[in-house]
Coordinates of C-alpha atoms and ligand atoms in Angstrom, one line a residue:
M194 CA 3.3 -14.1 -26.1
N195 CA 3.7 -12.3 -29.4
E196 CA 7.1 -12.1 -31.2
Q197 CA 7.8 -8.5 -30.2
Q198 CA 7.1 -9.2 -26.5
R199 CA 9.4 -12.3 -26.6
K200 CA 12.3 -10.4 -28.1
E201 CA 12.1 -7.6 -25.7
M202 CA 11.8 -9.8 -22.6
S203 CA 14.9 -11.7 -23.5
Q204 CA 16.8 -8.4 -24.0
I205 CA 15.7 -7.2 -20.7
R206 CA 16.8 -10.4 -18.9
Q207 CA 20.3 -10.2 -20.5
E208 CA 21.1 -6.7 -19.1
K209 CA 23.2 -6.8 -15.9
P210 CA 22.8 -4.2 -13.2
A211 CA 25.7 -1.8 -12.8
D212 CA 27.7 -1.7 -9.6
V213 CA 26.8 1.3 -7.4
K214 CA 28.8 2.7 -4.4
S215 CA 27.2 3.0 -1.0
D216 CA 24.8 5.9 -1.5
K217 CA 24.5 6.3 2.3
D218 CA 28.1 7.2 2.4
N219 CA 27.5 9.7 -0.4
L220 CA 24.5 11.2 1.4
E221 CA 26.6 11.6 4.6
R222 CA 29.1 13.5 2.6
I223 CA 26.5 15.6 0.9
K224 CA 25.1 16.7 4.2
Q225 CA 28.6 18.2 5.2
K226 CA 28.7 20.4 2.1
T227 CA 27.7 24.1 2.1
S228 CA 24.8 25.2 -0.1
E229 CA 27.2 26.9 -2.6
D230 CA 29.0 23.8 -3.7
F231 CA 26.0 21.5 -3.1
M232 CA 24.8 21.5 -6.6
K233 CA 28.3 21.0 -8.0
Y234 CA 28.8 18.1 -5.7
F235 CA 25.4 16.6 -6.6
E236 CA 26.2 16.8 -10.3
T237 CA 29.6 15.2 -10.0
T238 CA 29.7 12.7 -7.2
Y239 CA 26.3 12.1 -5.7
Q240 CA 24.8 8.6 -6.1
P241 CA 21.0 8.7 -5.7
P242 CA 19.0 5.8 -4.3
S243 CA 19.5 3.1 -6.8
L244 CA 16.7 1.0 -8.3
R245 CA 19.2 -1.4 -9.8
K246 CA 21.0 -1.9 -6.6
A247 CA 17.7 -2.7 -4.9
Q248 CA 17.2 -5.6 -7.3
R249 CA 20.6 -7.1 -6.5
R250 CA 19.8 -7.5 -2.8
R251 CA 21.0 -10.6 -1.2
K252 CA 19.7 -12.4 1.9
E253 CA 21.1 -10.4 4.7
D254 CA 20.2 -10.6 8.3
V255 CA 17.4 -8.3 9.2
K256 CA 17.7 -7.1 12.8
I257 CA 14.7 -6.4 15.0
H258 CA 15.0 -3.5 17.4
Y259 CA 12.9 -3.0 20.5
D260 CA 14.7 0.1 21.7
F261 CA 13.2 3.1 19.8
N262 CA 13.3 6.3 21.8
I263 CA 13.3 10.0 21.2
S264 CA 16.4 11.8 22.5
E265 CA 15.8 14.2 25.4
E266 CA 16.9 17.0 23.1
M267 CA 14.0 16.4 20.7
A268 CA 11.4 15.2 23.1
G269 CA 9.8 18.6 23.8
V270 CA 10.7 20.2 20.5
G271 CA 7.1 20.1 19.2
E272 CA 5.5 21.9 22.2
G273 CA 3.3 24.7 20.8
R274 CA 4.0 23.5 17.2
K275 CA 1.8 21.7 14.7
Y276 CA 2.4 19.0 12.1
M277 CA 0.4 18.0 9.1
I278 CA 0.8 14.9 7.0
R279 CA -0.8 14.5 3.6
T280 CA -1.0 10.8 2.6
Y281 CA -1.2 9.3 -0.9
G282 CA -1.3 5.6 -1.9
C283 CA -2.1 2.4 -0.2
Q284 CA -3.0 1.3 3.4
M285 CA 0.8 0.7 3.9
N286 CA 1.3 4.4 3.5
E287 CA -1.8 5.3 5.6
H288 CA -0.3 3.2 8.4
D289 CA 3.1 4.7 8.1
T290 CA 1.4 8.1 8.5
E291 CA -0.1 6.8 11.8
V292 CA 3.5 5.9 12.9
M293 CA 4.9 9.3 11.9
A294 CA 2.0 11.0 13.6
G295 CA 2.7 9.0 16.7
I296 CA 6.4 10.1 16.7
F297 CA 5.4 13.7 16.2
E298 CA 2.9 13.5 19.1
E299 CA 5.6 12.0 21.3
M300 CA 7.7 15.0 20.4
G301 CA 5.0 17.3 21.6
Y302 CA 3.5 18.4 18.2
E303 CA -0.2 18.7 17.7
S304 CA -1.9 17.7 14.5
T305 CA -3.6 20.1 12.1
N306 CA -5.3 19.9 8.7
D307 CA -4.6 23.5 7.9
T308 CA -1.5 24.2 5.9
K309 CA -1.4 27.8 7.2
E310 CA -1.2 26.6 10.8
A311 CA 1.4 23.9 10.3
D312 CA 5.0 24.2 11.4
I313 CA 5.9 21.1 9.5
I314 CA 4.2 19.5 6.5
L315 CA 5.0 16.1 5.2
L316 CA 3.9 14.6 1.9
N317 CA 3.8 10.8 2.3
T318 CA 3.9 9.9 -1.3
C319 CA 3.0 7.0 -3.7
A320 CA 4.9 6.0 -6.8
I321 CA 2.6 3.3 -8.2
R322 CA 1.5 5.1 -11.3
E323 CA 2.5 8.3 -13.1
N324 CA -0.7 10.1 -12.1
A325 CA 0.0 9.4 -8.4
E326 CA 3.4 11.2 -8.8
N327 CA 1.9 14.1 -10.8
K328 CA -0.5 14.8 -8.0
V329 CA 2.4 15.1 -5.5
F330 CA 4.4 17.4 -7.8
G331 CA 1.3 19.5 -8.2
E332 CA 1.0 19.7 -4.4
I333 CA 4.7 20.6 -4.0
G334 CA 4.1 23.6 -6.3
H335 CA 1.1 24.7 -4.2
L336 CA 3.2 24.6 -1.0
K337 CA 5.9 26.9 -2.3
P338 CA 4.1 30.2 -1.5
L339 CA 3.7 29.0 2.1
K340 CA 7.4 28.5 2.5
L341 CA 8.0 32.0 1.1
E342 CA 5.6 33.5 3.6
N343 CA 7.0 31.5 6.5
P344 CA 10.7 30.5 6.1
D345 CA 10.6 28.5 9.4
L346 CA 8.0 26.1 7.9
I347 CA 9.6 22.7 7.3
I348 CA 8.3 20.9 4.2
G349 CA 9.3 17.2 3.8
V350 CA 8.7 14.6 1.1
C351 CA 8.7 10.9 2.3
G352 CA 7.1 7.6 1.2
C353 CA 7.6 5.7 -1.9
M354 CA 8.5 8.5 -4.3
S355 CA 11.4 9.4 -2.2
Q356 CA 12.9 6.0 -2.9
E357 CA 13.2 6.8 -6.6
E358 CA 16.4 8.4 -7.8
S359 CA 14.6 10.4 -10.5
V360 CA 12.2 11.9 -8.0
V361 CA 15.0 12.9 -5.6
N362 CA 17.0 14.4 -8.4
R363 CA 14.0 16.4 -9.6
I364 CA 13.3 17.8 -6.2
L365 CA 17.0 18.7 -5.7
K366 CA 17.0 20.5 -9.0
K367 CA 13.6 22.0 -9.3
H368 CA 12.2 22.4 -5.8
P369 CA 15.1 23.5 -3.6
F370 CA 12.7 25.0 -1.0
I371 CA 11.9 21.4 0.2
D372 CA 13.7 21.0 3.5
L373 CA 13.7 17.2 3.9
I374 CA 13.5 14.0 1.9
F375 CA 13.4 10.6 3.5
G376 CA 12.4 7.2 2.4
T377 CA 10.3 4.3 3.6
H378 CA 13.1 2.5 5.5
N379 CA 14.0 5.2 8.0
I380 CA 10.8 6.5 9.4
H381 CA 12.2 5.8 12.9
R382 CA 14.9 8.5 12.2
L383 CA 12.2 11.2 12.0
P384 CA 13.2 13.0 15.2
Q385 CA 16.8 13.2 14.1
L386 CA 15.8 14.3 10.6
V387 CA 13.5 17.0 11.9
K388 CA 16.4 18.3 14.0
E389 CA 18.7 18.4 11.0
A390 CA 16.1 20.2 9.0
M391 CA 15.4 22.7 11.8
Y392 CA 19.0 23.6 12.5
G393 CA 20.8 23.0 9.2
K394 CA 20.8 25.2 6.1
E395 CA 20.8 22.6 3.4
M396 CA 18.1 20.2 2.3
V397 CA 18.3 17.0 4.4
V398 CA 18.3 13.9 2.2
D399 CA 18.2 10.6 3.9
V400 CA 17.1 7.8 1.6
W401 CA 18.4 4.2 1.9
S402 CA 18.5 1.8 -1.0
K403 CA 19.3 -1.0 1.4
E404 CA 16.1 -1.7 3.3
G405 CA 16.3 -1.2 7.0
D406 CA 15.7 -3.3 10.0
I407 CA 12.4 -3.9 11.7
I408 CA 11.8 -1.4 14.5
E409 CA 9.2 -2.8 16.9
N410 CA 8.2 -0.3 19.5
L411 CA 7.4 2.8 17.3
P412 CA 4.5 4.8 18.6
R413 CA 1.2 5.0 16.6
A414 CA -1.4 7.7 16.5
R415 CA -4.1 5.5 15.0
K416 CA -6.9 7.2 13.0
G417 CA -10.0 6.0 14.8
K418 CA -10.8 3.5 17.5
I419 CA -12.8 0.9 15.6
K420 CA -10.6 -0.5 12.8
G421 CA -6.8 -0.8 13.1
W422 CA -4.0 -1.7 10.8
V423 CA -1.2 -4.1 11.7
N424 CA 1.9 -4.6 9.6
I425 CA 2.8 -8.3 9.4
M426 CA 5.6 -7.8 6.9
Y427 CA 7.4 -5.2 5.0
G428 CA 8.7 -5.1 1.4
C429 CA 8.0 -7.3 -1.6
D430 CA 10.3 -9.8 -3.4
K431 CA 8.0 -10.6 -6.3
F432 CA 9.4 -8.1 -8.8
C433 CA 6.4 -8.1 -11.1
T434 CA 7.9 -6.5 -14.2
Y435 CA 5.6 -3.4 -14.2
C436 CA 5.8 -2.7 -10.5
I437 CA 7.9 -0.2 -8.5
V438 CA 7.0 -1.5 -5.0
P439 CA 9.9 -4.0 -4.5
Y440 CA 12.3 -1.0 -5.1
T441 CA 10.5 1.5 -3.0
R442 CA 9.7 -0.9 -0.1
G443 CA 12.7 -3.2 -0.1
K444 CA 12.9 -6.9 0.4
E445 CA 10.4 -9.0 2.2
R446 CA 10.9 -8.8 6.0
S447 CA 8.4 -10.5 8.3
R448 CA 7.7 -9.4 11.8
L449 CA 7.8 -12.2 14.5
P450 CA 4.5 -13.9 15.1
E451 CA 4.6 -13.0 18.9
D452 CA 5.0 -9.3 18.1
I453 CA 2.0 -9.3 15.7
I454 CA -0.1 -11.4 18.1
Q455 CA 0.7 -9.0 21.0
E456 CA -0.3 -6.0 18.9
V457 CA -3.6 -7.5 17.8
R458 CA -4.3 -8.5 21.5
H459 CA -3.6 -5.0 22.5
L460 CA -6.0 -3.6 19.9
A461 CA -8.7 -6.0 21.0
A462 CA -8.2 -5.0 24.7
Q463 CA -8.6 -1.3 23.6
G464 CA -12.0 -2.2 22.1
Y465 CA -11.0 -2.3 18.4
K466 CA -13.5 -4.4 16.4
E467 CA -11.5 -5.0 13.3
V468 CA -7.9 -5.6 12.4
T469 CA -6.4 -5.6 8.9
L470 CA -3.1 -7.3 8.6
L471 CA -0.9 -5.4 6.1
G472 CA 1.7 -6.5 3.6
Q473 CA 2.3 -6.1 -0.1
N474 CA 2.3 -9.9 -0.5
V475 CA 0.9 -11.2 2.8
N476 CA 0.9 -14.8 1.6
A477 CA 4.7 -14.8 1.6
Y478 CA 4.5 -14.0 5.4
G479 CA 7.1 -16.0 7.3
K480 CA 9.1 -17.3 4.4
D481 CA 12.1 -15.2 5.4
L482 CA 11.9 -16.4 9.0
D483 CA 12.6 -20.0 8.0
M484 CA 10.4 -21.3 10.8
G485 CA 8.0 -23.3 8.8
Y486 CA 5.3 -20.9 9.9
G487 CA 3.1 -19.0 7.4
L488 CA 0.1 -16.8 7.2
G489 CA -2.3 -19.7 7.8
D490 CA -0.5 -20.5 11.0
L491 CA -0.6 -16.9 12.1
M492 CA -4.3 -16.5 11.3
D493 CA -5.0 -19.7 13.2
E494 CA -3.5 -18.1 16.3
L495 CA -5.3 -14.8 15.7
R496 CA -8.6 -16.6 15.5
A497 CA -8.4 -17.2 19.2
I498 CA -8.2 -13.5 20.0
D499 CA -11.5 -11.9 21.1
I500 CA -11.8 -9.4 18.2
P501 CA -14.8 -9.8 15.8
R502 CA -13.1 -9.3 12.5
I503 CA -9.6 -10.0 11.0
R504 CA -8.9 -9.1 7.4
F505 CA -5.6 -9.2 5.5
T506 CA -4.4 -7.4 2.4
T507 CA -2.9 -8.0 -0.2
S508 CA -2.9 -11.6 -1.3
H509 CA -0.7 -12.9 -4.1
P510 CA -2.2 -15.9 -5.8
R511 CA 1.1 -17.6 -6.2
D512 CA 1.7 -18.1 -2.4
F513 CA -1.9 -18.6 -1.4
D514 CA -1.7 -22.1 0.2
D515 CA -4.1 -24.8 1.4
R516 CA -3.3 -24.2 5.0
L517 CA -4.6 -20.6 4.8
I518 CA -7.7 -21.8 3.0
E519 CA -8.3 -24.4 5.7
V520 CA -8.0 -21.8 8.5
L521 CA -10.2 -19.2 6.7
A522 CA -12.9 -21.8 6.2
K523 CA -13.1 -22.2 10.0
G524 CA -15.1 -18.9 10.0
G525 CA -15.5 -16.9 13.3
N526 CA -13.4 -13.8 13.0
M527 CA -11.9 -15.0 9.8
L528 CA -13.8 -13.3 7.0
D529 CA -14.8 -14.8 3.7
H530 CA -13.9 -11.8 1.6
I531 CA -10.7 -12.3 -0.3
H532 CA -8.9 -9.7 -2.4
L533 CA -6.9 -11.7 -4.9
P534 CA -5.3 -9.5 -7.6
V535 CA -5.2 -11.3 -10.9
Q536 CA -3.8 -8.4 -13.1
S537 CA -4.7 -10.2 -16.4
G538 CA -6.7 -13.2 -17.6
N539 CA -4.2 -14.1 -20.3
S540 CA -1.4 -16.5 -19.5
D541 CA 1.2 -14.9 -21.9
I542 CA 0.6 -11.5 -20.4
L543 CA 0.8 -12.9 -16.9
K544 CA 4.2 -14.5 -17.9
I545 CA 5.6 -11.2 -19.1
M546 CA 4.2 -9.4 -16.0
G547 CA 6.3 -11.9 -14.0
R548 CA 3.3 -12.9 -11.9
K549 CA 4.5 -16.6 -11.7
Y550 CA 1.1 -18.1 -12.2
N551 CA -1.1 -18.7 -15.3
R552 CA -4.8 -18.4 -15.9
E553 CA -5.4 -22.1 -15.2
Q554 CA -3.5 -21.9 -11.9
Y555 CA -5.5 -18.9 -10.9
M556 CA -8.8 -20.6 -11.7
T557 CA -7.7 -23.7 -9.7
L558 CA -7.1 -21.5 -6.7
V559 CA -10.5 -19.8 -7.1
H560 CA -12.2 -23.2 -7.3
K561 CA -10.4 -24.3 -4.1
I562 CA -11.5 -21.2 -2.3
R563 CA -15.0 -21.5 -3.5
E564 CA -15.2 -25.2 -2.4
A565 CA -13.9 -24.4 1.1
M566 CA -15.9 -21.1 1.4
P567 CA -18.9 -21.3 -0.9
E568 CA -20.2 -17.8 0.2
A569 CA -16.8 -16.1 -0.3
T570 CA -16.7 -12.8 -2.0
L571 CA -13.7 -12.3 -4.4
T572 CA -12.4 -8.9 -5.5
T573 CA -9.3 -8.1 -7.6
D574 CA -6.9 -5.7 -9.2
I575 CA -6.5 -5.6 -13.0
I576 CA -4.1 -3.8 -15.4
V577 CA -5.2 -3.1 -18.9
G578 CA -3.0 -2.0 -21.8
F579 CA 0.2 -3.8 -20.7
P580 CA 2.8 -3.2 -23.5
N581 CA 1.7 -4.8 -26.8
E582 CA -1.4 -6.4 -25.2
T583 CA -3.5 -7.7 -28.1
D584 CA -7.3 -7.5 -28.4
E585 CA -7.5 -11.2 -27.8
Q586 CA -5.3 -11.1 -24.8
F587 CA -7.5 -8.3 -23.4
E588 CA -10.6 -10.4 -24.1
D589 CA -9.2 -13.1 -21.9
T590 CA -9.2 -10.7 -19.0
L591 CA -12.9 -9.9 -19.7
S592 CA -13.8 -13.6 -19.8
L593 CA -11.9 -14.3 -16.6
V594 CA -13.7 -11.5 -14.8
E595 CA -17.0 -13.1 -15.8
E596 CA -15.8 -16.7 -15.0
V597 CA -14.7 -15.8 -11.5
G598 CA -17.6 -13.4 -10.9
F599 CA -15.6 -10.7 -9.1
E600 CA -17.8 -8.5 -7.1
A601 CA -15.5 -5.5 -7.3
A602 CA -12.2 -4.7 -9.0
Y603 CA -9.6 -1.9 -8.9
T604 CA -8.8 -1.4 -12.6
F605 CA -5.9 0.5 -14.0
I606 CA -4.3 1.5 -17.2
Y607 CA -0.7 0.3 -17.3
S608 CA 1.7 3.1 -16.3
P609 CA 5.4 2.7 -17.1
R610 CA 7.6 3.1 -14.0
E611 CA 11.2 4.1 -14.7
G612 CA 13.7 1.4 -13.7
T613 CA 11.2 -1.5 -14.0
P614 CA 11.8 -4.1 -16.8
A615 CA 8.4 -3.4 -18.4
A616 CA 9.2 0.3 -18.8
R617 CA 12.0 -0.7 -21.3
M618 CA 9.5 -2.5 -23.6
S619 CA 8.3 -0.6 -26.6
D620 CA 4.5 -0.5 -26.7
N621 CA 2.3 -0.6 -29.8
V622 CA -1.0 0.0 -28.0
S623 CA -2.3 3.5 -28.2
M624 CA -3.7 5.4 -25.2
E625 CA -7.0 5.6 -26.9
V626 CA -7.2 1.8 -27.2
K627 CA -6.1 1.5 -23.5
K628 CA -8.8 3.9 -22.4
E629 CA -11.4 2.1 -24.4
R630 CA -10.4 -1.3 -22.9
L631 CA -10.6 0.2 -19.4
Q632 CA -14.1 1.4 -20.1
R633 CA -15.2 -2.0 -21.5
L634 CA -13.8 -3.7 -18.4
N635 CA -15.3 -1.3 -16.0
K636 CA -18.7 -1.8 -17.6
I637 CA -18.6 -5.5 -16.8
V638 CA -17.1 -5.0 -13.3
N639 CA -19.9 -2.5 -12.5
Q640 CA -22.6 -4.8 -13.7
Q641 CA -21.2 -7.7 -11.6
A642 CA -20.9 -5.4 -8.6
A643 CA -24.6 -4.3 -9.0
D644 CA -25.8 -7.9 -9.5
S645 CA -23.9 -9.0 -6.3
M646 CA -25.5 -6.2 -4.4
K647 CA -29.0 -7.0 -5.6
K648 CA -28.8 -10.4 -3.9
Y649 CA -28.8 -8.7 -0.5
E650 CA -32.2 -7.0 -0.9
G651 CA -34.4 -8.3 1.9
E652 CA -31.5 -10.0 3.7
V653 CA -30.3 -9.1 7.2
V654 CA -26.5 -8.4 7.4
E655 CA -24.1 -7.6 10.2
V656 CA -22.6 -4.2 9.9
L657 CA -19.7 -2.7 11.8
V658 CA -20.8 0.9 12.2
E659 CA -18.0 3.4 11.6
G660 CA -19.8 6.7 11.8
E661 CA -21.7 9.3 9.7
S662 CA -21.9 8.6 6.0
K663 CA -19.6 10.8 4.0
K664 CA -22.5 12.1 1.9
N665 CA -25.2 12.6 4.5
K666 CA -24.6 13.4 8.2
E667 CA -28.1 12.1 9.1
V668 CA -27.1 8.6 7.9
L669 CA -24.7 6.2 9.6
S670 CA -22.5 3.8 7.6
G671 CA -20.3 0.8 8.0
Y672 CA -19.2 -2.4 6.2
T673 CA -20.4 -6.0 6.2
K674 CA -18.1 -9.0 6.7
R675 CA -17.8 -9.2 2.9
N676 CA -16.9 -5.5 2.7
K677 CA -20.1 -4.1 1.4
L678 CA -20.8 -0.5 2.3
V679 CA -24.2 -0.1 4.1
N680 CA -26.0 3.1 4.9
F681 CA -28.8 3.3 7.4
R682 CA -30.5 5.6 9.9
G683 CA -29.8 4.7 13.5
P684 CA -28.7 6.0 16.9
R685 CA -25.2 7.4 17.2
S686 CA -24.7 5.0 20.1
S687 CA -24.4 2.2 17.6
I688 CA -21.1 3.7 16.2
G689 CA -18.3 1.2 16.9
Q690 CA -20.9 -1.6 17.4
L691 CA -21.8 -4.6 15.2
V692 CA -25.5 -4.2 14.4
K693 CA -28.0 -6.1 12.3
I694 CA -29.4 -4.3 9.3
K695 CA -32.2 -5.3 6.9
I696 CA -31.3 -4.3 3.4
T697 CA -34.0 -2.4 1.7
E698 CA -32.3 -1.1 -1.5
A699 CA -29.2 -2.2 -3.4
K700 CA -27.1 0.3 -5.4
T701 CA -23.9 -0.5 -7.4
W702 CA -21.4 0.2 -4.7
S703 CA -23.5 0.4 -1.5
L704 CA -26.6 -0.9 0.2
N705 CA -29.4 1.0 2.1
G706 CA -31.1 -0.6 5.0
E707 CA -32.8 -0.3 8.4
M708 CA -31.8 -1.4 11.8
V709 CA -33.6 -4.5 13.0
E710 CA -34.2 -6.1 16.5
E711 CA -31.3 -7.9 18.1
T712 CA -33.1 -11.2 18.1
I713 CA -33.1 -11.6 14.3
E714 CA -30.6 -14.2 13.2
V715 CA -27.7 -12.9 11.1
K716 CA -27.2 -14.7 7.7
Ligands
SAH219 N1 1.0 -6.1 -3.7 C1 -0.2 -6.0 -4.4 C2 -0.4 -4.7 -5.2 C3 0.1 -3.5 -4.8 S1 -0.1 -2.2 -6.0 C4 -0.4 -7.1 -5.3 O1 0.6 -7.7 -5.8 O2 -1.5 -7.5 -5.6 C5 -1.8 -2.2 -6.3 C6 -2.2 -2.4 -7.7 O3 -1.7 -1.4 -8.5 C7 -1.6 -3.7 -8.3 O4 -2.3 -4.8 -8.0 C8 -1.7 -3.4 -9.8 O5 -3.0 -3.7 -10.3 C9 -1.6 -1.9 -9.9 N2 -0.3 -1.5 -10.4 C10 0.9 -1.7 -9.9 N3 1.9 -1.2 -10.8 C11 1.2 -0.6 -11.8 C12 1.6 0.1 -13.0 N4 2.9 0.2 -13.3 N5 0.7 0.5 -13.8 C13 -0.6 0.3 -13.5 N6 -1.1 -0.3 -12.4 C14 -0.2 -0.8 -11.6
SF4_220 FE1 4.1 -5.1 -7.0 FE2 3.9 -7.7 -7.7 FE3 5.0 -7.0 -5.3 FE4 2.4 -6.7 -5.8 S1 3.5 -8.6 -5.8 S2 3.7 -5.2 -4.8 S3 2.3 -6.1 -7.9 S4 5.8 -6.6 -7.3
F3S221 FE1 2.0 3.5 -3.6 FE2 4.1 2.7 -2.1 FE3 1.7 1.8 -1.6 S1 4.0 3.0 -4.3 S2 0.7 1.8 -3.5 S3 2.3 3.9 -1.4 S4 3.6 0.7 -1.4

């Protein structure tokens, strides 16, 4: 850590969060106001969702509810109407969209992709980097003329951006035509919120800083019948210093093992071939349940379910334990592809990022995984240009990428997020240097990806066929166990099946191949 980084981190640690009143009470009061005095009220008394308050959360009981239902009054409200949800961000958001779609469909709404046809449009937003937010604000601007044409159209903003006070304030001030803002903890209130937006005159704002309970029996309109997502936990308690997620998604709350197992069994019975367990930090699964039961134990139980593939995302290296490695090494429907975000290869930067492991500890974990699963594919996430990152510190990231031999990586330029500790650090690295570092890193990552693909030429792999390739309708595509995209020509009847493909040509990010006879043994 250089001198400047050390000084700034100690200043950040000394600051104490301010006390904030219950913003839910405030929001209740706002809703009772008329539009005329709304802005005045907002400027004087309104307390927006508080990032600081989120960080002060204590261990409170999380209740699990099994009694979600849609009131009679709202049950048929969508008949003859259409909904559209535009989704940004990670799989967590994609899956939340499936839940909201399920709720809309239970209310009688039909889905549409055409903004002109829609009676309600939701933007399910992502706050992870500034450019993610800019995209959404751009889209909000595009939707304005639709609202002017059709005043009955309801436009809502939900997802992670809604959990940020600055975003809610900006929408209130600059985009008053938005009808509805709600956050990530109260999706189950969608019918009620739609009702308020339909019959009320003011913007409906329902955002909770305090994370909600776990609602078990929400409907889901899943996108596809082959691969399904299953939440195993919500929230994140890691508070990496650059990251907004612990604020937007609340504290870690694990679902009960039996509820997860039942959902996976149900998907298997419906013919799904692959399940991805979702959480921001799945390796912390079960800690809050205090049952001495973790992700390894859960995976061991899921192994017995008759479903060909079970994945999980995202892993945090700190909590990745031996029990999980032992279970993954048993093979079967446990896959040997592990996405293990490292963020940086330099121990000082990792320390300021608050990742709670250093380079050596990460490498020890990699070696353990490799020993137990010699064929395992490792992929990662990396941030370049963290405040004051030196050239040497960046070089450590390059050398770690080579040492581990990642076969793919999501690489990002650091983006300051308001309210996070890192955003208060000054930064002496210019954007030009950051961009240059990203390019250097990507060059190595691309080369390693291409090399890893080359090894498959001439091999036979098992592919879960998902459908037509995005680029060419004549060609089918799917993924191998190790998450390599394969394109091949074959009968449409193979969609949804596991088939054997002989690889004929390797590209950087995909493989081309031909279907082979059933009898050939899969590697
Ligand atoms: N829970 C996951 C990551 C979720 S966010 C984990 O801890 O691995 C996905 C990725 O976005 C992160 O791994 C990180 O590489 C990147 N990211 C998060 N915050 C960022 C920021 N402020 N600027 C740039 N990239 C960021
Ligand atoms: Fe963000 Fe860190 Fe939590 Fe991942 S583990 S979501 S990077 S705070
Ligand atoms: Fe974005 Fe929220 Fe996911 S910030 S990455 S949508 S958890």
